[in-house]
Amino acid sequence: MTIPCDILVFGGTGDLALNKLLPALYHLYREGRLHNAVRIVALARRNLPRLAFLQLAERRCRAQIARADFDDDTWGRFSTRLDYFPMDASQSADFGRLARFLGEPGGLTRVYYLATAPNLFVPIATHLQVAGLVDSEARIVLEKPIGQSLESATAINSAIGAVFAEPQVFRIDHYLGKETVQNLMALRFANALLEPVWRGNQIDHVQISVCETLGVENRGSYYDRAGATRDMLQNHLLQLLCLVAMEPPAQFEAEAVRDEKVKILRALKPITGQDVQDRTVRGQYSAGKIGGQEVPAYYFEKDVDNDSDTETFVAVEAHINNWRWAGVPFYLRTGKRLAKKSSQIVIQFKPVPHRLFEGDRANQLLIQLQPDERISLQMMTKTPGKGMHLEPVELNLNLAQVFGQTRRWDAYERLLLDVLEGDSTLFMRRDEVEAAWAWIDPIINGWQEHFQAPRPYPAGSNGPDQAHSLLAHQGRSWHG
Ligand code: BG6
């Protein structure tokens, strides 16, 4: 059971709040993880009576939560903990009203979840302080992306830091709450046999792919300013890269883990000058078909500029300048409206130094985050019968099979629980966010300087051809 608290969700009628946060809080409540005195207040501009908000919340939660996990009784009790407060987060006067609505904290910790556009982060934090709503126990949760560049991220971090001390700030990257992502740390740091081969001597290259079939849905106005690089590469993909590449921390504890991650981000070789042309690819989807359905080109999506040159796909060849990883390419790619949804990390080992058998292939470790969570190691094996005929066979660790079909926790459940327990291990520290931007900025600037327009790719394809050439010219190819 966690602390007694008020959870205040700014952007309370948005998709994130209704599709992710409320269902996650419902699950935590149902499992008895929330304190009886918890109060969850959604804050948004719409002038909704509480009852109308409850109906909206119930409808959206029912749509998100598996039927077997949703029961009317639990929802009835959970909904007594829910409230709605209409306010304009850019108006300081509304925070005075909010303070009166909330009343004295009376031992309750206040958790502010900013499920809003990043341009509201600073005004909200400042207004909260002015209204006397921030004490040393309060916590603030910020959704990515923090800013649009190193400069804007630093400004946001400094302004937030003037109101909340760093341990009170939880910068969320929901990829760190995914089961398999955490399993990656278990795999690396609890299995001695992997450590000697987890380095450039043995590993040929690493691929990190997050491919989506979804488009920009209702988020066109945000996405058109962000693009795949700021929306996904700067955070989710770089965080995955950190977990693959970091040195073992001294303890599994917030500062130790984040110290190791930030070292990796700082060791990333800058991509500047000609490398921007040679080692990055940006793309944008044109009209196409996904699952038999016609989908429009990106620039016809709702709230997107008709002549937008925002990228919906990005691929990058990254290098880490340290002893363990010198010379090992990390290929990262992510895109929307691709042929299939799949998030995976592939560790491609080098071939054996002296080949004895025809047809053998180098080992490959696959860590799949989506659609199903599994880890598999491809080993070369002799097929039964006469002769040395080899085939790759998978040693498979299918988490659902091993641990049974128990309900899988959503990333937001785990991370919200961590916020309530005050554990920052799976959240990005300020220096991490800024180090990630420091590496991303020259790539975005390089595209602008060279007027590098995104390469078109048909929706439902595997991305622009240039993304394939990025690996092909080195004799490699994308997995899957
Ligand atoms: C979000 C991005 O952070 O992650 C979205 O803003 C993206 O654009 C989403 O669709 C992908 O998350 P997941 O968990 O579905 O892979």
Tab-separated table of C-alpha atoms and ligand atoms in Angstrom:
chain	number	residue	atom	x	y	z
A	1	MET	CA	0.000	0.000	0.000
A	2	THR	CA	1.370	3.377	-0.979
A	3	ILE	CA	1.290	6.758	0.736
A	4	PRO	CA	-1.941	8.711	1.211
A	5	CYS	CA	-1.925	11.165	-1.663
A	6	ASP	CA	-3.752	13.422	-4.062
A	7	ILE	CA	-2.927	12.553	-7.671
A	8	LEU	CA	-3.620	15.570	-9.854
A	9	VAL	CA	-3.607	14.890	-13.562
A	10	PHE	CA	-3.201	17.939	-15.801
A	11	GLY	CA	-4.463	17.165	-19.289
A	12	GLY	CA	-7.066	15.042	-17.512
A	13	THR	CA	-9.379	14.576	-20.503
A	14	GLY	CA	-6.580	13.785	-22.974
A	15	ASP	CA	-5.833	10.385	-24.493
A	16	LEU	CA	-2.899	9.694	-22.199
A	17	ALA	CA	-4.948	10.315	-19.061
A	18	LEU	CA	-8.035	8.419	-20.229
A	19	ASN	CA	-6.387	5.533	-22.085
A	20	LYS	CA	-3.324	4.921	-19.934
A	21	LEU	CA	-3.245	6.667	-16.564
A	22	LEU	CA	-6.785	5.995	-15.353
A	23	PRO	CA	-6.745	2.326	-16.390
A	24	ALA	CA	-3.357	1.967	-14.669
A	25	LEU	CA	-4.706	3.590	-11.500
A	26	TYR	CA	-7.794	1.369	-11.654
A	27	HIS	CA	-5.570	-1.731	-11.759
A	28	LEU	CA	-3.459	-0.469	-8.861
A	29	TYR	CA	-6.614	0.259	-6.875
A	30	ARG	CA	-8.054	-3.169	-7.660
A	31	GLU	CA	-4.880	-4.839	-6.456
A	32	GLY	CA	-4.986	-2.899	-3.208
A	33	ARG	CA	-1.863	-0.887	-4.030
A	34	LEU	CA	-3.421	2.539	-3.517
A	35	HIS	CA	-3.976	4.011	-0.091
A	36	ASN	CA	-7.637	4.239	0.943
A	37	ALA	CA	-7.300	8.001	1.210
A	38	VAL	CA	-6.103	8.431	-2.376
A	39	ARG	CA	-7.892	11.081	-4.397
A	40	ILE	CA	-7.432	11.322	-8.167
A	41	VAL	CA	-8.401	14.632	-9.715
A	42	ALA	CA	-8.435	15.191	-13.452
A	43	LEU	CA	-7.778	18.801	-14.416
A	44	ALA	CA	-8.669	20.154	-17.829
A	45	ARG	CA	-10.289	23.121	-19.530
A	46	ARG	CA	-13.599	21.480	-20.440
A	47	ASN	CA	-16.383	22.581	-18.209
A	48	LEU	CA	-17.621	19.132	-17.216
A	49	PRO	CA	-19.676	18.283	-14.143
A	50	ARG	CA	-18.057	15.526	-12.074
A	51	LEU	CA	-20.722	13.025	-13.143
A	52	ALA	CA	-20.080	13.646	-16.838
A	53	PHE	CA	-16.360	13.135	-16.256
A	54	LEU	CA	-17.040	9.862	-14.421
A	55	GLN	CA	-19.096	8.644	-17.370
A	56	LEU	CA	-16.337	9.596	-19.781
A	57	ALA	CA	-13.686	7.935	-17.589
A	58	GLU	CA	-15.742	4.752	-17.244
A	59	ARG	CA	-16.354	4.522	-20.980
A	60	ARG	CA	-12.675	4.924	-21.802
A	61	CYS	CA	-11.493	2.569	-19.051
A	62	ARG	CA	-13.949	-0.120	-20.119
A	63	ALA	CA	-12.563	0.135	-23.629
A	64	GLN	CA	-8.965	-0.234	-22.401
A	65	ILE	CA	-9.246	-2.792	-19.619
A	66	ALA	CA	-9.690	-6.494	-20.389
A	67	ARG	CA	-13.259	-7.581	-19.668
A	68	ALA	CA	-12.115	-10.109	-17.070
A	69	ASP	CA	-10.353	-7.361	-15.094
A	70	PHE	CA	-13.151	-4.813	-15.108
A	71	ASP	CA	-15.864	-5.298	-12.554
A	72	ASP	CA	-18.643	-2.883	-11.754
A	73	ASP	CA	-18.205	-3.131	-7.984
A	74	THR	CA	-14.535	-2.241	-8.099
A	75	TRP	CA	-15.236	0.532	-10.573
A	76	GLY	CA	-17.986	1.855	-8.293
A	77	ARG	CA	-15.568	2.047	-5.353
A	78	PHE	CA	-12.715	3.371	-7.490
A	79	SER	CA	-14.904	6.106	-8.931
A	80	THR	CA	-15.613	7.472	-5.447
A	81	ARG	CA	-11.897	8.374	-5.417
A	82	LEU	CA	-12.174	10.240	-8.764
A	83	ASP	CA	-12.926	13.883	-9.217
A	84	TYR	CA	-12.779	16.531	-11.911
A	85	PHE	CA	-11.780	20.164	-11.678
A	86	PRO	CA	-12.174	22.446	-14.712
A	87	MET	CA	-9.333	24.961	-15.014
A	88	ASP	CA	-7.056	26.658	-17.484
A	89	ALA	CA	-3.496	25.646	-16.616
A	90	SER	CA	-2.094	28.797	-18.197
A	91	GLN	CA	-4.080	31.069	-15.825
A	92	SER	CA	-2.517	31.690	-12.422
A	93	ALA	CA	-5.906	32.653	-10.901
A	94	ASP	CA	-7.170	29.144	-11.576
A	95	PHE	CA	-4.469	27.727	-9.300
A	96	GLY	CA	-5.851	29.794	-6.404
A	97	ARG	CA	-9.216	28.175	-7.083
A	98	LEU	CA	-7.504	24.795	-7.228
A	99	ALA	CA	-5.821	25.389	-3.853
A	100	ARG	CA	-9.194	26.187	-2.295
A	101	PHE	CA	-10.746	23.120	-3.918
A	102	LEU	CA	-8.016	20.836	-2.586
A	103	GLY	CA	-7.983	22.313	0.910
A	104	GLU	CA	-5.197	21.730	3.426
A	105	PRO	CA	-2.883	18.829	2.542
A	106	GLY	CA	-3.391	17.327	6.009
A	107	GLY	CA	-0.592	14.770	5.575
A	108	LEU	CA	-1.433	13.955	1.947
A	109	THR	CA	1.406	13.953	-0.564
A	110	ARG	CA	0.551	15.835	-3.738
A	111	VAL	CA	1.543	14.180	-6.968
A	112	TYR	CA	1.206	16.368	-10.054
A	113	TYR	CA	1.133	14.443	-13.316
A	114	LEU	CA	1.641	16.724	-16.321
A	115	ALA	CA	0.030	14.857	-19.204
A	116	THR	CA	0.110	18.074	-21.224
A	117	ALA	CA	2.149	19.658	-23.992
A	118	PRO	CA	5.671	20.525	-22.734
A	119	ASN	CA	5.047	24.257	-23.178
A	120	LEU	CA	2.752	24.057	-20.144
A	121	PHE	CA	5.315	22.402	-17.841
A	122	VAL	CA	6.916	25.610	-16.628
A	123	PRO	CA	3.738	27.703	-16.244
A	124	ILE	CA	2.097	24.867	-14.289
A	125	ALA	CA	5.064	24.388	-11.945
A	126	THR	CA	5.359	28.124	-11.342
A	127	HIS	CA	1.652	28.638	-10.738
A	128	LEU	CA	1.592	25.671	-8.348
A	129	GLN	CA	4.353	27.269	-6.332
A	130	VAL	CA	2.718	30.691	-6.268
A	131	ALA	CA	-0.547	29.121	-5.109
A	132	GLY	CA	1.317	27.468	-2.213
A	133	LEU	CA	0.693	23.979	-3.605
A	134	VAL	CA	4.288	22.746	-3.489
A	135	ASP	CA	5.918	21.452	-0.330
A	136	SER	CA	8.964	19.248	0.151
A	137	GLU	CA	6.858	16.085	-0.168
A	138	ALA	CA	5.177	17.041	-3.464
A	139	ARG	CA	6.150	15.195	-6.663
A	140	ILE	CA	5.887	16.193	-10.274
A	141	VAL	CA	5.736	13.773	-13.187
A	142	LEU	CA	6.719	15.077	-16.618
A	143	GLU	CA	5.930	13.287	-19.842
A	144	LYS	CA	8.479	13.204	-22.620
A	145	PRO	CA	9.610	14.933	-24.734
A	146	ILE	CA	11.055	17.499	-22.355
A	147	GLY	CA	11.535	20.433	-24.750
A	148	GLN	CA	12.375	20.519	-28.435
A	149	SER	CA	16.151	20.914	-28.190
A	150	LEU	CA	18.941	21.056	-25.615
A	151	GLU	CA	18.309	24.752	-25.065
A	152	SER	CA	14.582	24.430	-24.459
A	153	ALA	CA	15.035	21.283	-22.331
A	154	THR	CA	17.617	23.048	-20.174
A	155	ALA	CA	15.288	26.009	-19.737
A	156	ILE	CA	12.426	23.694	-18.712
A	157	ASN	CA	14.631	21.692	-16.349
A	158	SER	CA	15.974	24.845	-14.709
A	159	ALA	CA	12.535	26.361	-14.251
A	160	ILE	CA	11.157	23.095	-12.830
A	161	GLY	CA	14.282	22.813	-10.659
A	162	ALA	CA	13.544	26.240	-9.175
A	163	VAL	CA	10.279	24.826	-7.809
A	164	PHE	CA	10.957	21.106	-7.216
A	165	ALA	CA	14.199	19.503	-6.006
A	166	GLU	CA	15.548	16.848	-8.426
A	167	PRO	CA	14.376	13.867	-6.286
A	168	GLN	CA	10.831	15.273	-6.510
A	169	VAL	CA	10.921	15.286	-10.328
A	170	PHE	CA	9.921	12.102	-12.213
A	171	ARG	CA	10.631	12.370	-15.951
A	172	ILE	CA	8.739	9.473	-17.380
A	173	ASP	CA	9.758	7.344	-20.335
A	174	HIS	CA	7.188	4.588	-20.434
A	175	TYR	CA	9.583	2.262	-22.270
A	176	LEU	CA	11.488	1.887	-19.009
A	177	GLY	CA	8.327	0.488	-17.411
A	178	LYS	CA	7.960	-2.310	-19.939
A	179	GLU	CA	8.511	-5.788	-18.525
A	180	THR	CA	11.033	-6.916	-21.131
A	181	VAL	CA	13.035	-3.716	-20.842
A	182	GLN	CA	13.560	-4.430	-17.175
A	183	ASN	CA	14.236	-8.020	-18.032
A	184	LEU	CA	17.069	-6.804	-20.212
A	185	MET	CA	18.800	-5.588	-17.051
A	186	ALA	CA	18.134	-8.925	-15.347
A	187	LEU	CA	19.468	-10.755	-18.379
A	188	ARG	CA	22.643	-8.712	-18.496
A	189	PHE	CA	23.428	-8.334	-14.821
A	190	ALA	CA	22.252	-11.649	-13.371
A	191	ASN	CA	23.702	-14.061	-15.937
A	192	ALA	CA	27.451	-14.283	-15.673
A	193	LEU	CA	27.793	-16.179	-18.937
A	194	LEU	CA	26.703	-13.179	-21.004
A	195	GLU	CA	29.124	-10.630	-19.594
A	196	PRO	CA	32.318	-11.859	-21.329
A	197	VAL	CA	30.627	-11.775	-24.735
A	198	TRP	CA	28.776	-8.490	-24.216
A	199	ARG	CA	31.335	-6.332	-25.990
A	200	GLY	CA	32.803	-5.313	-29.305
A	201	ASN	CA	35.154	-8.319	-29.505
A	202	GLN	CA	32.167	-10.622	-29.817
A	203	ILE	CA	29.306	-8.461	-31.014
A	204	ASP	CA	29.116	-7.409	-34.646
A	205	HIS	CA	26.354	-4.855	-34.256
A	206	VAL	CA	23.152	-4.035	-32.381
A	207	GLN	CA	19.760	-3.127	-33.839
A	208	ILE	CA	17.023	-1.335	-31.950
A	209	SER	CA	13.747	-1.010	-33.829
A	210	VAL	CA	10.413	0.395	-32.738
A	211	CYS	CA	8.050	-0.003	-35.672
A	212	GLU	CA	4.433	1.077	-35.473
A	213	THR	CA	1.435	0.635	-37.735
A	214	LEU	CA	-0.369	3.533	-36.064
A	215	GLY	CA	-0.295	6.990	-37.566
A	216	VAL	CA	-0.507	10.192	-35.566
A	217	GLU	CA	-4.128	9.607	-34.452
A	218	ASN	CA	-5.464	12.746	-32.741
A	219	ARG	CA	-2.022	14.128	-32.020
A	220	GLY	CA	-1.264	15.821	-35.334
A	221	SER	CA	-0.610	19.283	-33.917
A	222	TYR	CA	1.889	17.929	-31.352
A	223	TYR	CA	3.487	15.414	-33.700
A	224	ASP	CA	3.958	17.813	-36.575
A	225	ARG	CA	6.184	19.951	-34.343
A	226	ALA	CA	8.005	16.955	-32.877
A	227	GLY	CA	8.507	14.273	-35.540
A	228	ALA	CA	9.890	10.794	-34.956
A	229	THR	CA	13.278	12.047	-33.783
A	230	ARG	CA	11.972	14.094	-30.876
A	231	ASP	CA	8.979	11.826	-30.183
A	232	MET	CA	10.820	8.497	-30.094
A	233	LEU	CA	14.545	8.576	-30.852
A	234	GLN	CA	15.564	11.195	-28.278
A	235	ASN	CA	13.928	9.211	-25.506
A	236	HIS	CA	12.638	5.640	-25.980
A	237	LEU	CA	15.306	4.435	-28.404
A	238	LEU	CA	18.201	6.124	-26.634
A	239	GLN	CA	17.017	4.724	-23.318
A	240	LEU	CA	17.001	1.221	-24.798
A	241	LEU	CA	20.474	1.827	-26.187
A	242	CYS	CA	21.636	2.862	-22.706
A	243	LEU	CA	20.321	-0.327	-21.150
A	244	VAL	CA	22.057	-2.478	-23.764
A	245	ALA	CA	25.339	-0.606	-23.529
A	246	MET	CA	25.731	0.580	-19.920
A	247	GLU	CA	28.285	-0.876	-17.514
A	248	PRO	CA	26.894	-2.881	-14.584
A	249	PRO	CA	25.902	-0.393	-11.861
A	250	ALA	CA	27.249	-0.901	-8.350
A	251	GLN	CA	23.694	-1.221	-7.011
A	252	PHE	CA	20.250	-1.445	-8.533
A	253	GLU	CA	19.394	1.949	-7.210
A	254	ALA	CA	18.364	5.229	-8.834
A	255	GLU	CA	21.615	7.183	-8.806
A	256	ALA	CA	23.887	4.229	-9.603
A	257	VAL	CA	21.778	3.102	-12.586
A	258	ARG	CA	21.377	6.605	-13.956
A	259	ASP	CA	25.091	7.399	-13.522
A	260	GLU	CA	25.890	4.497	-15.853
A	261	LYS	CA	23.254	5.473	-18.406
A	262	VAL	CA	24.422	9.052	-18.612
A	263	LYS	CA	27.996	7.867	-19.272
A	264	ILE	CA	26.749	6.085	-22.384
A	265	LEU	CA	24.828	9.118	-23.615
A	266	ARG	CA	27.916	11.265	-23.184
A	267	ALA	CA	30.065	8.702	-24.997
A	268	LEU	CA	27.852	8.735	-28.112
A	269	LYS	CA	29.910	9.883	-31.063
A	270	PRO	CA	28.413	13.149	-32.342
A	271	ILE	CA	26.790	12.893	-35.750
A	272	THR	CA	27.750	16.082	-37.560
A	273	GLY	CA	28.763	17.321	-41.032
A	274	GLN	CA	28.815	14.644	-43.732
A	275	ASP	CA	27.830	11.968	-41.177
A	276	VAL	CA	24.352	13.488	-41.008
A	277	GLN	CA	23.934	12.582	-44.690
A	278	ASP	CA	25.709	9.235	-44.457
A	279	ARG	CA	24.528	7.866	-41.117
A	280	THR	CA	20.951	9.063	-40.788
A	281	VAL	CA	17.782	8.617	-42.818
A	282	ARG	CA	14.546	10.503	-42.320
A	283	GLY	CA	11.311	9.510	-43.985
A	284	GLN	CA	7.671	10.483	-44.204
A	285	TYR	CA	4.817	8.160	-45.122
A	286	SER	CA	2.847	8.647	-48.253
A	287	ALA	CA	-0.545	7.043	-48.921
A	288	GLY	CA	-0.644	3.268	-48.727
A	289	LYS	CA	-2.420	0.247	-47.262
A	290	ILE	CA	-2.153	-1.318	-43.815
A	291	GLY	CA	-4.052	-4.521	-43.066
A	292	GLY	CA	-6.035	-4.046	-46.268
A	293	GLN	CA	-7.129	-0.521	-45.256
A	294	GLU	CA	-6.199	2.536	-47.328
A	295	VAL	CA	-4.436	5.162	-45.237
A	296	PRO	CA	-3.759	8.744	-46.311
A	297	ALA	CA	-0.359	10.382	-46.646
A	298	TYR	CA	1.008	11.996	-43.487
A	299	TYR	CA	0.411	15.531	-44.759
A	300	PHE	CA	-3.308	14.779	-45.095
A	301	GLU	CA	-3.614	13.735	-41.429
A	302	LYS	CA	-5.737	15.867	-39.116
A	303	ASP	CA	-3.913	18.975	-37.753
A	304	VAL	CA	-0.826	18.392	-39.916
A	305	ASP	CA	0.496	21.055	-42.309
A	306	ASN	CA	-0.184	20.254	-45.969
A	307	ASP	CA	3.424	20.937	-46.881
A	308	SER	CA	4.868	19.454	-43.674
A	309	ASP	CA	8.421	18.163	-43.837
A	310	THR	CA	8.227	16.486	-40.429
A	311	GLU	CA	9.744	13.006	-40.369
A	312	THR	CA	7.552	10.057	-39.394
A	313	PHE	CA	10.511	7.678	-39.711
A	314	VAL	CA	14.111	7.957	-38.648
A	315	ALA	CA	17.046	5.565	-38.827
A	316	VAL	CA	20.489	6.288	-37.438
A	317	GLU	CA	23.819	4.518	-37.191
A	318	ALA	CA	25.172	5.406	-33.758
A	319	HIS	CA	28.583	4.674	-32.258
A	320	ILE	CA	29.695	4.677	-28.644
A	321	ASN	CA	33.194	5.920	-28.000
A	322	ASN	CA	34.332	3.671	-25.180
A	323	TRP	CA	36.371	0.480	-24.738
A	324	ARG	CA	33.473	-1.917	-24.661
A	325	TRP	CA	31.747	-0.654	-27.791
A	326	ALA	CA	34.420	0.911	-30.029
A	327	GLY	CA	33.706	-0.073	-33.645
A	328	VAL	CA	30.249	-1.589	-32.961
A	329	PRO	CA	27.426	0.118	-34.873
A	330	PHE	CA	24.124	0.563	-33.058
A	331	TYR	CA	21.440	0.876	-35.721
A	332	LEU	CA	18.331	2.590	-34.433
A	333	ARG	CA	15.087	2.995	-36.340
A	334	THR	CA	11.540	3.955	-35.603
A	335	GLY	CA	8.593	4.883	-37.745
A	336	LYS	CA	4.858	5.220	-38.008
A	337	ARG	CA	2.576	3.499	-40.522
A	338	LEU	CA	5.007	0.668	-41.125
A	339	ALA	CA	4.080	-2.840	-42.228
A	340	LYS	CA	3.791	-4.285	-38.715
A	341	LYS	CA	3.998	-3.308	-35.080
A	342	SER	CA	7.133	-4.637	-33.527
A	343	SER	CA	9.665	-3.373	-31.002
A	344	GLN	CA	12.840	-5.346	-30.660
A	345	ILE	CA	16.495	-5.297	-29.846
A	346	VAL	CA	18.785	-7.587	-31.807
A	347	ILE	CA	22.286	-8.372	-30.606
A	348	GLN	CA	24.116	-9.801	-33.591
A	349	PHE	CA	27.183	-11.753	-32.526
A	350	LYS	CA	30.242	-12.216	-34.734
A	351	PRO	CA	30.667	-15.460	-36.649
A	352	VAL	CA	32.951	-18.202	-35.297
A	353	PRO	CA	36.604	-17.371	-36.068
A	354	HIS	CA	37.152	-20.578	-38.042
A	355	ARG	CA	34.224	-22.173	-39.836
A	356	LEU	CA	34.016	-25.960	-39.788
A	357	PHE	CA	30.548	-26.426	-41.208
A	358	GLU	CA	28.742	-25.266	-44.271
A	359	GLY	CA	25.785	-23.022	-43.691
A	360	ASP	CA	26.463	-21.962	-40.127
A	361	ARG	CA	25.392	-18.500	-39.103
A	362	ALA	CA	26.417	-16.208	-36.311
A	363	ASN	CA	24.421	-16.277	-33.080
A	364	GLN	CA	21.765	-13.716	-32.543
A	365	LEU	CA	20.005	-12.658	-29.368
A	366	LEU	CA	16.544	-11.222	-29.879
A	367	ILE	CA	14.855	-9.222	-27.154
A	368	GLN	CA	11.321	-8.560	-28.244
A	369	LEU	CA	9.235	-5.989	-26.405
A	370	GLN	CA	6.191	-6.056	-28.695
A	371	PRO	CA	3.896	-7.571	-29.885
A	372	ASP	CA	4.733	-10.420	-27.504
A	373	GLU	CA	7.440	-10.291	-24.904
A	374	ARG	CA	10.149	-12.817	-25.438
A	375	ILE	CA	13.861	-13.289	-25.409
A	376	SER	CA	15.386	-15.818	-27.750
A	377	LEU	CA	18.895	-16.872	-28.599
A	378	GLN	CA	19.534	-18.281	-32.031
A	379	MET	CA	21.985	-21.198	-31.840
A	380	MET	CA	23.341	-23.306	-34.652
A	381	THR	CA	22.335	-26.956	-34.239
A	382	LYS	CA	22.829	-30.125	-36.215
A	383	THR	CA	19.627	-31.479	-37.724
A	384	PRO	CA	18.917	-35.155	-36.863
A	385	GLY	CA	20.133	-37.751	-39.327
A	386	LYS	CA	23.205	-38.395	-41.363
A	387	GLY	CA	25.607	-35.638	-42.304
A	388	MET	CA	26.485	-32.319	-40.709
A	389	HIS	CA	23.568	-30.263	-41.804
A	390	LEU	CA	23.141	-27.211	-39.552
A	391	GLU	CA	20.166	-25.067	-38.837
A	392	PRO	CA	19.571	-22.130	-36.529
A	393	VAL	CA	17.293	-23.112	-33.638
A	394	GLU	CA	15.883	-20.723	-31.070
A	395	LEU	CA	16.427	-21.090	-27.340
A	396	ASN	CA	13.248	-19.397	-26.376
A	397	LEU	CA	12.305	-17.622	-23.197
A	398	ASN	CA	8.687	-16.794	-23.754
A	399	LEU	CA	7.660	-14.892	-20.643
A	400	ALA	CA	3.965	-15.691	-21.001
A	401	GLN	CA	4.732	-19.411	-21.291
A	402	VAL	CA	7.236	-19.526	-18.452
A	403	PHE	CA	5.269	-17.484	-15.954
A	404	GLY	CA	1.780	-18.408	-17.114
A	405	GLN	CA	-0.888	-16.129	-18.485
A	406	THR	CA	-1.065	-13.858	-15.461
A	407	ARG	CA	-2.116	-10.331	-16.274
A	408	ARG	CA	0.812	-8.341	-17.649
A	409	TRP	CA	1.350	-5.041	-15.928
A	410	ASP	CA	1.212	-2.053	-18.200
A	411	ALA	CA	4.292	0.183	-18.103
A	412	TYR	CA	2.265	3.035	-16.619
A	413	GLU	CA	1.108	0.911	-13.678
A	414	ARG	CA	4.639	0.076	-12.702
A	415	LEU	CA	5.882	3.614	-13.166
A	416	LEU	CA	2.976	5.231	-11.319
A	417	LEU	CA	3.599	2.874	-8.430
A	418	ASP	CA	7.277	3.868	-8.461
A	419	VAL	CA	6.297	7.548	-8.284
A	420	LEU	CA	4.068	6.842	-5.286
A	421	GLU	CA	6.877	4.854	-3.660
A	422	GLY	CA	9.397	7.599	-4.447
A	423	ASP	CA	11.664	5.322	-6.500
A	424	SER	CA	13.337	7.175	-9.409
A	425	THR	CA	15.395	4.281	-10.808
A	426	LEU	CA	13.262	3.977	-13.928
A	427	PHE	CA	12.946	7.717	-14.563
A	428	MET	CA	15.244	10.011	-16.511
A	429	ARG	CA	17.455	12.284	-14.527
A	430	ARG	CA	17.995	15.851	-15.703
A	431	ASP	CA	21.535	15.222	-16.976
A	432	GLU	CA	20.350	12.204	-18.993
A	433	VAL	CA	17.686	14.193	-20.792
A	434	GLU	CA	20.149	16.961	-21.569
A	435	ALA	CA	22.882	14.571	-22.745
A	436	ALA	CA	20.365	12.938	-25.078
A	437	TRP	CA	19.412	16.315	-26.560
A	438	ALA	CA	23.073	17.272	-26.924
A	439	TRP	CA	23.464	14.270	-29.264
A	440	ILE	CA	20.167	14.787	-31.103
A	441	ASP	CA	20.485	18.543	-31.769
A	442	PRO	CA	23.300	18.319	-34.385
A	443	ILE	CA	21.318	15.705	-36.318
A	444	ILE	CA	18.220	17.893	-36.513
A	445	ASN	CA	20.332	20.976	-37.253
A	446	GLY	CA	22.229	19.082	-39.974
A	447	TRP	CA	18.963	18.177	-41.716
A	448	GLN	CA	17.880	21.798	-41.593
A	449	GLU	CA	21.210	23.128	-42.863
A	450	HIS	CA	21.242	20.740	-45.808
A	451	PHE	CA	17.500	21.083	-46.457
A	452	GLN	CA	17.362	17.322	-46.175
A	453	ALA	CA	13.694	16.590	-46.885
A	454	PRO	CA	12.252	13.346	-45.559
A	455	ARG	CA	12.293	10.426	-48.021
A	456	PRO	CA	8.784	9.261	-48.860
A	457	TYR	CA	7.781	5.682	-48.045
A	458	PRO	CA	4.398	4.113	-48.697
A	459	ALA	CA	2.311	3.468	-45.592
A	460	GLY	CA	2.425	-0.268	-44.918
A	461	SER	CA	6.020	-0.652	-46.144
A	462	ASN	CA	9.218	-1.132	-44.155
A	463	GLY	CA	10.276	2.498	-44.433
A	464	PRO	CA	12.302	4.330	-47.049
A	465	ASP	CA	14.782	2.372	-49.201
A	466	GLN	CA	17.626	4.507	-47.865
A	467	ALA	CA	17.119	2.931	-44.419
A	468	HIS	CA	17.935	-0.427	-45.967
A	469	SER	CA	20.963	0.944	-47.792
A	470	LEU	CA	22.256	2.278	-44.457
A	471	LEU	CA	22.946	-1.337	-43.442
A	472	ALA	CA	23.243	-2.937	-46.860
A	473	HIS	CA	26.335	-1.030	-47.834
A	474	GLN	CA	28.037	-2.615	-44.820
A	475	GLY	CA	26.787	-6.081	-45.790
A	476	ARG	CA	24.065	-6.121	-43.099
A	477	SER	CA	20.288	-6.029	-43.084
A	478	TRP	CA	17.483	-5.159	-40.695
A	479	HIS	CA	16.021	-8.022	-38.740
A	480	GLY	CA	12.323	-8.765	-39.334
B	1	BG6	C1	4.843	7.511	-27.262
B	1	BG6	C2	4.908	8.305	-28.537
B	1	BG6	O1	5.790	7.980	-26.345
B	1	BG6	O2	5.112	6.142	-27.555
B	1	BG6	C3	3.914	7.759	-29.546
B	1	BG6	O3	4.620	9.664	-28.255
B	1	BG6	C4	4.116	6.283	-29.767
B	1	BG6	O4	4.015	8.465	-30.783
B	1	BG6	C5	4.170	5.545	-28.428
B	1	BG6	O5	3.041	5.793	-30.551
B	1	BG6	C6	4.574	4.098	-28.626
B	1	BG6	O6	4.447	3.416	-27.407
B	1	BG6	P1	4.206	1.844	-27.361
B	1	BG6	O7	4.246	1.509	-25.917
B	1	BG6	O8	2.875	1.597	-28.010
B	1	BG6	O9	5.317	1.234	-28.159
